[in-house]
Short mmCIF file of C-alpha atoms in Angstrom, two decimals:
data_model
loop_
_atom_site.label_atom_id
_atom_site.label_comp_id
_atom_site.label_asym_id
_atom_site.label_seq_id
_atom_site.Cartn_x
_atom_site.Cartn_y
_atom_site.Cartn_z
CA MET B 1 215.78 173.96 -26.18
CA ARG B 2 211.98 173.67 -25.22
CA LEU B 3 212.71 169.96 -22.96
CA TYR B 4 215.56 172.42 -21.63
CA LYS B 5 213.95 175.22 -20.83
CA ILE B 6 211.16 173.12 -18.53
CA PHE B 7 214.04 171.01 -16.39
CA ALA B 8 215.08 174.49 -16.34
CA TYR B 9 212.06 175.84 -14.57
CA MET B 10 210.96 173.08 -12.96
CA LEU B 11 214.67 173.18 -11.60
CA THR B 12 214.46 176.43 -10.36
CA SER B 13 210.76 175.67 -8.93
CA LEU B 14 212.82 172.96 -7.05
CA CYS B 15 214.69 174.99 -5.33
CA ILE B 16 212.73 178.32 -4.61
CA SER B 17 210.43 175.33 -2.68
CA MET B 18 212.34 173.53 -0.79
CA PRO B 19 213.20 176.13 2.08
CA LEU B 20 209.12 175.67 2.65
CA TYR B 21 209.46 171.98 2.59
CA ALA B 22 211.87 171.88 4.73
CA THR B 23 210.26 173.40 8.02
CA THR B 24 207.73 170.93 7.33
CA ASN B 25 207.24 168.07 9.09
CA MET B 26 208.12 165.60 6.37
CA PRO B 27 208.52 161.54 6.74
CA SER B 28 211.35 160.32 7.12
CA PRO B 29 213.45 159.58 3.64
CA ALA B 30 212.91 156.19 4.81
CA ASN B 31 210.04 156.14 4.62
CA THR B 32 209.52 157.83 0.65
CA ALA B 33 212.18 156.04 -0.83
CA GLN B 34 210.62 156.31 -4.15
CA HIS B 35 212.10 153.91 -7.18
CA LEU B 36 213.05 157.27 -9.81
CA ASP B 37 212.66 155.53 -14.01
CA SER B 38 215.65 157.06 -15.33
CA ILE B 39 215.40 158.41 -19.06
CA ALA B 40 216.25 156.02 -22.38
CA ALA B 41 216.04 158.28 -25.16
CA ILE B 42 214.49 160.39 -26.09
CA VAL B 43 211.87 161.00 -28.84
CA ASN B 44 210.89 163.77 -30.45
CA ASP B 45 208.52 165.70 -27.02
CA ASP B 46 208.35 161.52 -25.62
CA ILE B 47 210.55 159.87 -23.63
CA ILE B 48 211.40 156.06 -23.20
CA THR B 49 212.18 155.11 -19.38
CA SER B 50 215.12 152.73 -18.08
CA SER B 51 211.85 150.10 -17.38
CA GLU B 52 211.03 150.09 -21.02
CA LEU B 53 214.23 149.21 -22.42
CA ASN B 54 214.46 146.47 -20.20
CA ARG B 55 211.27 145.38 -20.93
CA ALA B 56 212.38 145.35 -24.40
CA ILE B 57 215.55 143.37 -24.37
CA SER B 58 213.46 141.15 -22.01
CA LEU B 59 211.09 139.78 -24.32
CA ALA B 60 213.57 139.93 -27.08
CA LYS B 61 215.19 137.21 -25.24
CA TYR B 62 212.22 135.54 -24.52
CA ASN B 63 211.42 135.15 -28.34
CA ILE B 64 215.37 134.22 -29.50
CA LYS B 65 215.51 131.70 -25.92
CA LYS B 66 211.70 130.48 -27.57
CA ALA B 67 213.11 130.13 -31.81
CA HIS B 68 216.29 127.73 -30.09
CA MET B 69 218.87 131.53 -31.18
CA ASN B 70 221.32 132.22 -29.41
CA ILE B 71 221.58 135.34 -27.51
CA PRO B 72 223.55 137.86 -29.34
CA PRO B 73 226.62 140.18 -26.50
CA ALA B 74 224.25 142.68 -24.43
CA ALA B 75 225.62 146.28 -26.55
CA ASN B 76 224.04 144.67 -29.11
CA LEU B 77 220.53 143.95 -27.73
CA ARG B 78 219.79 146.93 -26.27
CA SER B 79 221.47 148.33 -28.88
CA ALA B 80 218.38 147.01 -31.30
CA ALA B 81 215.83 146.64 -28.11
CA LEU B 82 216.12 150.81 -28.01
CA GLN B 83 216.41 151.23 -31.72
CA GLN B 84 212.79 149.39 -32.46
CA LEU B 85 211.74 151.36 -29.43
CA ILE B 86 212.33 154.46 -31.26
CA ASP B 87 210.82 153.24 -34.39
CA HIS B 88 207.89 152.18 -32.49
CA LYS B 89 206.66 156.07 -31.06
CA LEU B 90 207.93 157.58 -34.34
CA GLN B 91 205.53 155.64 -36.10
CA LEU B 92 202.98 156.35 -32.86
CA GLN B 93 204.12 160.12 -32.85
CA MET B 94 202.78 159.74 -37.07
CA ALA B 95 199.71 157.79 -36.23
CA LYS B 96 198.62 160.89 -33.99
CA ARG B 97 200.11 163.12 -36.21
CA ALA B 98 197.66 161.80 -39.49
CA LYS B 99 194.80 161.14 -36.74
CA LEU B 100 194.47 157.70 -37.12
CA THR B 101 192.35 155.56 -34.61
CA VAL B 102 191.80 151.87 -33.86
CA SER B 103 188.26 150.36 -32.58
CA GLN B 104 187.72 147.39 -30.41
CA LYS B 105 185.81 145.59 -33.33
CA GLN B 106 189.30 146.16 -35.07
CA ILE B 107 190.86 145.25 -32.25
CA ASN B 108 188.85 142.26 -31.45
CA THR B 109 189.00 140.73 -35.19
CA TYR B 110 193.15 141.26 -34.20
CA ILE B 111 193.70 139.02 -31.80
CA ASN B 112 190.72 136.16 -33.28
CA ALA B 113 193.50 136.95 -36.36
CA ILE B 114 196.31 135.69 -33.65
CA ALA B 115 194.80 133.19 -31.68
CA SER B 116 194.13 131.31 -35.19
CA HIS B 117 197.20 131.52 -36.39
CA GLN B 118 199.13 130.27 -33.04
CA GLY B 119 196.09 127.62 -33.80
CA MET B 120 194.63 128.71 -30.05
CA ASN B 121 190.79 129.85 -29.45
CA VAL B 122 190.81 133.34 -27.64
CA SER B 123 189.67 132.43 -24.57
CA GLN B 124 193.69 129.82 -24.67
CA TRP B 125 196.06 133.03 -26.56
CA LYS B 126 194.68 135.75 -23.84
CA GLN B 127 195.80 132.89 -20.62
CA SER B 128 198.67 132.33 -22.78
CA MET B 129 199.58 136.42 -22.68
CA TYR B 130 198.11 137.10 -19.14
CA LYS B 131 201.05 134.45 -18.82
CA GLN B 132 203.89 136.25 -19.92
CA GLY B 133 203.13 139.82 -18.15
CA TYR B 134 200.37 141.49 -19.69
CA ASN B 135 197.37 142.24 -18.06
CA SER B 136 193.48 143.11 -20.30
CA GLN B 137 194.38 147.10 -20.37
CA THR B 138 198.71 146.12 -21.43
CA LEU B 139 197.40 143.67 -23.24
CA ASN B 140 194.99 146.02 -25.18
CA GLN B 141 197.07 149.09 -25.38
CA THR B 142 199.51 147.28 -27.09
CA LEU B 143 196.94 145.52 -29.63
CA LYS B 144 196.00 149.11 -30.66
CA GLU B 145 199.39 150.25 -30.92
CA GLN B 146 200.53 147.83 -32.77
CA ILE B 147 197.57 147.77 -35.42
CA LEU B 148 198.14 151.67 -35.76
CA VAL B 149 201.75 150.73 -36.37
CA MET B 150 200.54 148.89 -38.80
CA GLN B 151 198.04 151.27 -40.76
CA VAL B 152 201.37 153.67 -40.37
CA GLN B 153 203.03 151.32 -42.74
CA LYS B 154 200.34 150.79 -44.66
CA MET B 155 200.35 154.37 -45.84
CA ALA B 156 204.19 154.74 -46.03
CA VAL B 157 204.04 151.46 -48.62
CA ALA B 158 200.61 153.63 -50.37
CA PHE B 159 203.00 156.16 -50.54
CA LYS B 160 205.84 154.32 -52.04
CA LEU B 161 203.12 153.03 -54.51
CA GLN B 162 202.20 155.88 -55.64
CA TRP B 163 205.62 158.16 -55.84
CA LEU B 164 207.07 155.36 -58.18
CA SER B 165 204.13 155.09 -60.63
CA ASN B 166 203.71 159.01 -60.98
CA PRO B 167 206.95 159.91 -59.75
CA PRO B 168 207.25 164.43 -60.10
#
């Protein structure tokens, strides 16, 4: 309902202000055309864009090919990728509510562990990530999110174990 009210407000504002813009010297539409990303899913107050979904599908295809497996039908792959993105957003929202944080030291430790596990040094591993389309900022953000998700999962497991050992 809240999202509907925001959308209605934005639409009303646009309709009211449109005549003002029509009378000004605006550049021609051909010079200002921009591609607007569409919404693939809404997760509470967060969104998953079509471009995020397409990146997730591309990454899944890359990993499937790398593992020498057959790529599933497009609809199944899209559905699985979307579900993963929804789960990821929900877990990040849980981390935010729990006020979990990740330090740069934790990220660096994580990078060292990944690189070592893959038989590379940190520089080699980062170069392989840059070749996959990451830059240092997106790589850092992605690793931070992965660590937050792992923290949320550890909390969930600890809660379940506590509940199992002391049921209500």
